[in-house]
Short mmCIF file of C-alpha atoms in Angstrom, two decimals:
data_model
loop_
_atom_site.label_atom_id
_atom_site.label_comp_id
_atom_site.label_asym_id
_atom_site.label_seq_id
_atom_site.Cartn_x
_atom_site.Cartn_y
_atom_site.Cartn_z
CA MET A 1 -9.08 -11.94 8.20
CA ILE A 2 -12.07 -10.41 9.89
CA LEU A 3 -11.90 -7.28 11.99
CA LEU A 4 -14.88 -7.88 14.55
CA THR A 5 -16.15 -4.34 16.07
CA ASP A 6 -18.52 -2.65 17.85
CA ARG A 7 -17.28 0.34 16.45
CA PRO A 8 -17.08 -0.03 12.48
CA ASP A 9 -17.69 3.51 11.77
CA GLN A 10 -13.98 4.18 13.47
CA SER A 11 -12.30 0.97 11.87
CA ALA A 12 -11.88 1.86 8.48
CA LYS A 13 -7.97 3.16 9.16
CA LEU A 14 -7.38 -0.10 11.09
CA GLN A 15 -8.71 -2.29 8.32
CA ARG A 16 -6.70 -0.49 5.87
CA LEU A 17 -3.68 -1.03 8.03
CA LEU A 18 -4.46 -4.94 8.23
CA SER A 19 -5.03 -4.99 4.53
CA LEU A 20 -1.28 -5.17 4.32
CA TRP A 21 -1.63 -8.83 5.07
CA GLY A 22 -4.37 -9.78 2.71
CA PRO A 23 -8.22 -9.09 2.58
CA CYS A 24 -9.52 -7.80 5.81
CA THR A 25 -13.45 -7.50 6.61
CA ILE A 26 -15.25 -5.77 9.10
CA ALA A 27 -17.84 -7.19 10.70
CA ASP A 28 -20.04 -5.24 12.69
CA ALA A 29 -20.54 -7.21 16.14
CA ARG A 30 -23.98 -5.40 16.74
CA ALA A 31 -25.33 -6.53 13.60
CA LEU A 32 -24.02 -10.35 12.55
CA PRO A 33 -26.24 -12.14 10.17
CA ARG A 34 -27.17 -15.62 11.55
CA LYS A 35 -24.57 -16.98 9.48
CA PRO A 36 -21.82 -14.70 9.15
CA ARG A 37 -18.77 -15.17 7.19
CA ALA A 38 -16.17 -16.92 9.44
CA ALA A 39 -12.71 -15.92 9.53
CA GLU A 40 -10.45 -18.32 7.72
CA ARG A 41 -7.12 -17.07 8.77
CA LEU A 42 -7.28 -14.51 11.67
CA LEU A 43 -9.88 -13.00 13.59
CA ILE A 44 -8.86 -9.63 14.90
CA VAL A 45 -11.46 -8.61 17.89
CA ASP A 46 -11.99 -4.81 18.85
CA LEU A 47 -14.89 -5.05 21.17
CA ASP A 48 -15.84 -3.54 24.73
CA LEU A 49 -15.08 -5.80 27.88
CA SER A 50 -16.10 -3.29 30.55
CA GLY A 51 -18.67 -5.14 32.01
CA GLN A 52 -20.30 -8.71 32.27
CA GLU A 53 -23.01 -7.68 29.82
CA ALA A 54 -20.31 -6.75 27.50
CA VAL A 55 -18.22 -9.71 27.96
CA SER A 56 -20.99 -11.94 27.17
CA ALA A 57 -22.13 -9.90 23.91
CA ALA A 58 -18.48 -10.51 22.71
CA ARG A 59 -18.60 -13.99 23.77
CA ALA A 60 -21.58 -14.50 21.14
CA ALA A 61 -20.28 -12.49 18.37
CA ILE A 62 -16.94 -14.23 18.55
CA ALA A 63 -18.78 -17.28 18.60
CA LYS A 64 -20.59 -16.25 14.99
CA ALA A 65 -17.34 -14.81 13.67
CA ARG A 66 -14.48 -17.59 14.55
CA ALA A 67 -14.25 -20.73 12.44
CA PRO A 68 -12.83 -23.58 14.76
CA GLY A 69 -9.01 -23.65 14.67
CA VAL A 70 -8.59 -19.81 13.57
CA PRO A 71 -6.23 -18.01 15.85
CA MET A 72 -7.89 -14.90 17.59
CA LEU A 73 -5.98 -11.57 18.60
CA HIS A 74 -7.86 -9.34 21.02
CA LEU A 75 -7.14 -5.62 21.12
CA LEU A 76 -8.20 -4.43 24.38
CA ARG A 77 -9.46 -0.56 24.86
CA THR A 78 -8.35 -0.50 28.54
CA PRO A 79 -5.79 -2.70 29.26
CA SER A 80 -5.81 -4.58 32.66
CA ALA A 81 -5.19 -7.92 34.12
CA ARG A 82 -8.99 -8.80 34.29
CA ALA A 83 -9.55 -7.48 30.96
CA GLU A 84 -6.46 -9.78 29.65
CA ALA A 85 -8.02 -12.69 31.30
CA GLN A 86 -11.39 -12.38 30.10
CA ALA A 87 -9.80 -11.88 26.56
CA ASN A 88 -7.83 -15.18 27.17
CA ALA A 89 -11.05 -16.64 28.41
CA LEU A 90 -12.81 -15.80 25.17
CA GLY A 91 -10.34 -17.78 23.40
CA ALA A 92 -7.71 -14.90 22.34
CA ARG A 93 -4.42 -16.18 21.23
CA ARG A 94 -2.67 -13.02 21.64
CA VAL A 95 -3.64 -9.85 23.58
CA LEU A 96 -2.77 -6.32 22.62
CA PRO A 97 -3.87 -2.72 23.50
CA ALA A 98 -5.89 -1.48 21.18
CA GLN A 99 -3.42 1.82 21.21
CA ILE A 100 -0.60 -0.22 20.37
CA GLU A 101 1.72 1.33 17.72
CA PRO A 102 0.99 0.25 14.40
CA ARG A 103 4.22 -1.26 13.27
CA ARG A 104 4.23 -3.55 16.58
CA LEU A 105 0.62 -4.60 15.56
CA LEU A 106 1.77 -5.82 11.86
CA ASP A 107 4.62 -7.15 12.93
CA GLU A 108 2.47 -9.32 15.46
CA VAL A 109 -0.14 -10.15 12.79
CA ASP A 110 2.81 -11.16 10.63
CA ARG A 111 3.85 -13.82 13.17
CA MET A 112 0.27 -15.12 14.02
CA LEU A 113 -0.46 -15.44 9.97
CA ASP A 114 3.22 -16.83 9.62
CA THR A 115 3.32 -15.48 6.03
CA ALA A 116 7.14 -15.94 6.10
CA GLY A 117 8.21 -16.22 2.06
CA THR A 118 11.07 -15.20 0.10
CA ALA A 119 11.83 -11.98 1.55
CA SER A 120 14.57 -11.53 4.35
CA PRO A 121 13.45 -10.61 7.96
CA ALA A 122 14.97 -7.25 7.52
CA MET A 123 13.19 -6.58 4.19
CA ARG A 124 9.87 -7.68 5.91
CA GLN A 125 10.56 -5.32 9.06
CA ASN A 126 11.28 -2.39 6.26
CA PHE A 127 8.16 -3.41 4.35
CA ILE A 128 6.10 -3.23 7.66
CA ALA A 129 7.65 0.28 8.22
CA ALA A 130 7.08 1.78 4.83
CA SER A 131 3.68 0.49 4.74
CA VAL A 132 2.75 2.27 8.22
CA GLY A 133 4.16 5.43 6.61
CA VAL A 134 2.29 5.21 3.22
CA GLY A 135 -0.82 4.88 5.55
CA GLU A 136 -0.29 7.90 7.57
CA VAL A 137 0.46 9.65 4.42
CA LEU A 138 -2.57 8.52 2.43
CA SER A 139 -4.81 9.38 5.50
CA GLN A 140 -3.65 12.60 5.81
CA ALA A 141 -3.93 13.57 2.17
CA ALA A 142 -7.53 11.90 2.19
CA ALA A 143 -8.81 14.13 4.79
CA GLY A 144 -7.03 17.16 3.20
CA LYS A 145 -4.26 17.67 5.67
CA PRO A 146 -0.70 18.40 4.90
CA LEU A 147 1.15 15.38 4.56
CA PRO A 148 3.26 14.02 7.34
CA MET A 149 6.88 14.76 6.22
CA VAL A 150 8.36 12.46 8.86
CA ALA A 151 6.11 9.51 7.63
CA VAL A 152 7.16 10.38 3.79
CA ARG A 153 10.80 10.08 4.82
CA GLU A 154 10.70 7.06 7.11
CA SER A 155 8.84 5.44 4.11
CA VAL A 156 11.63 6.46 1.89
CA GLU A 157 14.36 5.17 4.01
CA ALA A 158 12.84 1.69 4.40
CA ILE A 159 11.96 1.24 0.75
CA ASN A 160 15.63 2.19 0.04
CA ARG A 161 16.91 0.09 2.90
CA ALA A 162 14.55 -2.96 1.32
CA ALA A 163 16.00 -2.25 -2.22
CA ASP A 164 19.59 -2.65 -0.87
CA ASP A 165 18.48 -6.38 -0.10
CA LEU A 166 18.93 -7.15 -3.88
CA HIS A 167 16.02 -9.22 -3.76
CA LEU A 168 13.15 -7.74 -5.86
CA ASP A 169 10.88 -10.85 -5.68
CA GLY A 170 10.51 -10.69 -1.91
CA TRP A 171 9.38 -7.21 -2.08
CA LEU A 172 6.91 -7.90 -4.86
CA SER A 173 5.52 -10.96 -3.18
CA MET A 174 4.66 -8.91 0.05
CA VAL A 175 3.23 -6.08 -2.20
CA TRP A 176 1.03 -8.45 -3.95
CA ASN A 177 -0.25 -9.68 -0.68
CA HIS A 178 -1.58 -6.02 0.05
CA ASP A 179 -5.45 -5.97 -0.30
CA ASP A 180 -5.49 -2.04 -0.72
CA ARG A 181 -4.97 -1.27 -4.19
CA THR A 182 -3.76 2.30 -3.73
CA TYR A 183 -1.21 0.98 -0.95
CA GLN A 184 -0.32 -1.82 -3.38
CA HIS A 185 0.56 0.44 -6.13
CA CYS A 186 2.52 2.94 -4.38
CA LEU A 187 4.52 0.40 -2.70
CA LEU A 188 5.12 -1.29 -6.11
CA VAL A 189 6.42 1.77 -8.00
CA ALA A 190 8.33 3.08 -4.99
CA GLY A 191 9.88 -0.35 -4.59
CA LEU A 192 10.63 -0.74 -8.53
CA ALA A 193 12.22 3.08 -8.54
CA ALA A 194 14.21 2.44 -5.49
CA ALA A 195 15.76 -0.78 -7.33
CA PHE A 196 16.23 1.09 -10.37
CA SER A 197 18.15 4.00 -8.82
CA ARG A 198 20.59 1.66 -7.21
CA ARG A 199 20.94 -0.20 -10.40
CA LEU A 200 21.80 3.15 -11.72
CA GLY A 201 24.65 3.96 -8.92
CA PHE A 202 22.83 6.91 -7.90
CA SER A 203 23.87 8.64 -4.54
CA GLU A 204 22.15 8.04 -1.38
CA GLU A 205 20.56 11.60 -1.60
CA ALA A 206 19.71 11.00 -5.49
CA ARG A 207 17.83 7.65 -4.53
CA ARG A 208 15.88 9.39 -1.89
CA LEU A 209 14.59 11.89 -4.35
CA VAL A 210 13.78 9.04 -6.78
CA THR A 211 12.17 7.08 -4.24
CA ALA A 212 10.07 10.04 -2.92
CA ALA A 213 9.13 11.00 -6.03
CA ALA A 214 7.69 7.22 -6.89
CA LEU A 215 5.99 7.02 -3.72
CA LEU A 216 4.17 10.50 -4.26
CA HIS A 217 3.45 9.94 -7.68
CA ASP A 218 -0.16 9.03 -7.34
CA ILE A 219 -1.04 10.90 -4.13
CA GLY A 220 -3.68 12.79 -5.96
CA LYS A 221 -5.65 9.56 -6.15
CA ALA A 222 -6.18 10.04 -2.39
CA ARG A 223 -8.71 12.46 -3.36
CA ILE A 224 -10.54 10.24 -5.83
CA ALA A 225 -13.83 8.39 -4.41
CA VAL A 226 -12.68 4.73 -3.73
CA GLU A 227 -15.67 3.52 -5.87
CA ILE A 228 -13.68 4.67 -9.10
CA LEU A 229 -10.45 3.83 -7.67
CA ASN A 230 -11.61 0.06 -6.69
CA LYS A 231 -13.98 -0.70 -9.80
CA PRO A 232 -12.93 -3.98 -11.25
CA GLY A 233 -14.02 -3.26 -14.76
CA ALA A 234 -13.60 -0.30 -17.39
CA LEU A 235 -14.39 3.20 -16.20
CA SER A 236 -17.26 5.02 -17.77
CA PRO A 237 -16.19 8.23 -19.85
CA ASP A 238 -17.13 10.42 -16.78
CA GLU A 239 -15.39 8.13 -14.49
CA LEU A 240 -12.22 8.03 -16.49
CA LEU A 241 -12.24 11.85 -16.47
CA THR A 242 -12.55 12.17 -13.06
CA MET A 243 -9.35 9.74 -12.50
CA ARG A 244 -7.22 11.55 -15.00
CA GLN A 245 -7.72 14.53 -12.45
CA HIS A 246 -5.54 12.85 -10.04
CA PRO A 247 -1.92 14.18 -11.56
CA VAL A 248 -3.31 17.82 -11.22
CA ILE A 249 -4.82 17.27 -7.97
CA GLY A 250 -1.43 15.71 -6.65
CA TYR A 251 0.80 18.32 -7.95
CA GLU A 252 -1.57 21.09 -6.34
CA MET A 253 -1.34 19.15 -3.24
CA LEU A 254 2.61 19.20 -3.05
CA LYS A 255 3.00 22.38 -4.66
CA SER A 256 0.84 24.30 -2.05
CA GLN A 257 2.20 22.56 0.95
CA GLY A 258 5.81 23.38 0.20
CA GLY A 259 8.93 21.38 1.15
CA PHE A 260 8.93 19.08 -1.60
CA ASP A 261 11.56 18.61 -4.18
CA GLU A 262 10.77 19.91 -7.80
CA ASP A 263 11.05 16.76 -9.29
CA VAL A 264 9.09 15.14 -6.54
CA ILE A 265 6.05 17.58 -7.83
CA ALA A 266 6.89 17.07 -11.29
CA ALA A 267 6.37 13.27 -10.83
CA ALA A 268 2.93 13.93 -9.32
CA ARG A 269 1.82 15.98 -12.41
CA SER A 270 3.67 14.40 -15.11
CA HIS A 271 4.00 11.00 -14.89
CA HIS A 272 1.41 9.91 -17.42
CA GLU A 273 3.25 12.16 -20.06
CA TYR A 274 5.06 10.56 -23.15
CA LEU A 275 8.25 11.67 -24.75
CA ASP A 276 6.09 11.87 -28.29
CA GLY A 277 3.72 14.29 -26.59
CA SER A 278 0.70 11.91 -26.60
CA GLY A 279 0.30 11.92 -22.72
CA TYR A 280 -1.51 13.97 -20.36
CA PRO A 281 -2.38 16.43 -18.64
CA GLN A 282 -0.24 18.99 -20.49
CA GLY A 283 0.83 17.03 -23.67
CA LEU A 284 4.70 17.37 -22.59
CA ALA A 285 7.27 16.21 -24.90
CA ALA A 286 11.02 15.38 -25.04
CA ALA A 287 13.16 17.65 -23.02
CA GLN A 288 10.17 19.05 -21.28
CA ILE A 289 9.95 15.69 -19.26
CA PRO A 290 12.94 15.68 -16.43
CA ASP A 291 14.97 12.44 -15.92
CA VAL A 292 13.43 11.39 -12.59
CA VAL A 293 9.66 11.35 -14.40
CA ARG A 294 10.89 9.35 -17.18
CA MET A 295 11.97 6.93 -14.48
CA VAL A 296 8.82 6.76 -12.62
CA THR A 297 6.69 6.68 -15.72
CA ILE A 298 8.53 3.19 -16.49
CA CYS A 299 8.13 1.97 -12.99
CA ASP A 300 4.57 2.94 -12.88
CA ILE A 301 3.53 1.34 -16.33
CA TYR A 302 5.36 -1.93 -15.54
CA ALA A 303 3.48 -1.85 -11.82
CA ALA A 304 0.31 -1.45 -13.46
CA LEU A 305 1.15 -4.40 -15.78
CA VAL A 306 2.15 -6.89 -13.08
CA GLU A 307 -0.33 -5.87 -10.18
CA ARG A 308 -2.52 -8.64 -9.16
CA ARG A 309 -6.18 -8.31 -9.81
CA ALA A 310 -9.20 -10.30 -8.79
CA TYR A 311 -10.68 -9.66 -12.11
CA ARG A 312 -7.56 -10.83 -14.52
CA GLU A 313 -4.28 -12.76 -14.99
CA VAL A 314 -1.08 -11.45 -13.70
CA MET A 315 1.22 -10.51 -16.56
CA ALA A 316 4.71 -12.22 -16.08
CA PRO A 317 7.70 -9.96 -16.15
CA GLU A 318 9.16 -10.55 -19.22
CA ALA A 319 5.55 -10.06 -21.07
CA ALA A 320 5.15 -6.92 -18.96
CA TYR A 321 8.69 -5.50 -20.02
CA ASN A 322 7.85 -6.36 -23.85
CA VAL A 323 5.04 -4.08 -23.56
CA LEU A 324 7.11 -1.34 -22.36
CA ALA A 325 9.56 -2.12 -24.99
CA GLY A 326 6.81 -2.01 -27.41
CA MET A 327 5.80 1.79 -26.55
CA LYS A 328 8.00 3.15 -29.51
CA GLY A 329 8.83 7.07 -29.14
CA LYS A 330 7.07 7.07 -25.58
CA LEU A 331 9.90 6.07 -23.35
CA ASP A 332 13.08 6.79 -22.66
CA PRO A 333 15.15 4.22 -24.78
CA ASP A 334 18.15 4.35 -22.45
CA LEU A 335 16.53 4.05 -19.16
CA LEU A 336 14.32 1.52 -20.68
CA ARG A 337 17.19 -0.86 -21.39
CA ALA A 338 18.57 -0.04 -17.68
CA PHE A 339 15.25 -1.02 -16.38
CA ARG A 340 15.56 -4.38 -18.05
CA ALA A 341 18.30 -5.78 -15.47
CA VAL A 342 16.00 -4.61 -12.72
CA VAL A 343 13.04 -6.60 -13.54
CA LEU A 344 14.82 -9.20 -15.60
CA PRO A 345 18.07 -10.08 -14.15
CA GLN A 346 20.24 -12.49 -15.77
#
């Protein structure tokens, strides 16, 4: 997808939201090269149409950025019958207000891309709701602002309801479409944890706790530079040191804000700890690691193994589970056996 805009400095949040359905590139309409990359799946247009000169500039930019047959969605900044008519004349298949509620926008993009797969309609709606909530949480965290508790609760609820669908493959396939690595990992770990706690027969309250802990386990990464988070190859020693700070950063964020369960806070700090004491940042061991943290650690490692990356092959579920099974002394063996039924159902 391409997001064609004349205000690229204000488009990062929208780009990240749209990446729910795959790679989304921002194209500055004011500085398009002679042969810009053309949209292959969908062109989203966020351009001023307030006057004839603006409309002419928009027409020229769209002609460069749109490949033949590619559908176009136009976001109107000042919705009116006249502006909608102009957008339609420029070739828009769908016209929406730029201030549209994020869930409605993602739902419309989903329909235009026709991304229906193995997930049920209900799961897809829950996935959109969770993604919008996670986006708000990560944006606030990156800006150094308090996490929006309503968004956390709504995301947790949506993920747990999706887990009720008993179709983990559908959730995984949607998460794998997400082009933002941090979004993808948070949603994947949380979805696994929700399915895991359901498999163990947890109460609704306990399931909310586990899913919240999984959803926020990497919240500290919101304060890590994107260049480090998205680096395709191995991290340098300095970059690795910076990355290893995220558990403490996340812990301090949640602890200072208040209102989070102790297990949720513990998961942010201790999801890289191992039962044999070889983990970080504190080198905790055995009984020092709560059960909820042990569950999140299993889901976190499994998710990292099966996530899709452009620079490596996807690991098959059985192979990924075998990696966990081979980590003798590091993971809770009873929980790991129960987790097998979640990712490798008979």
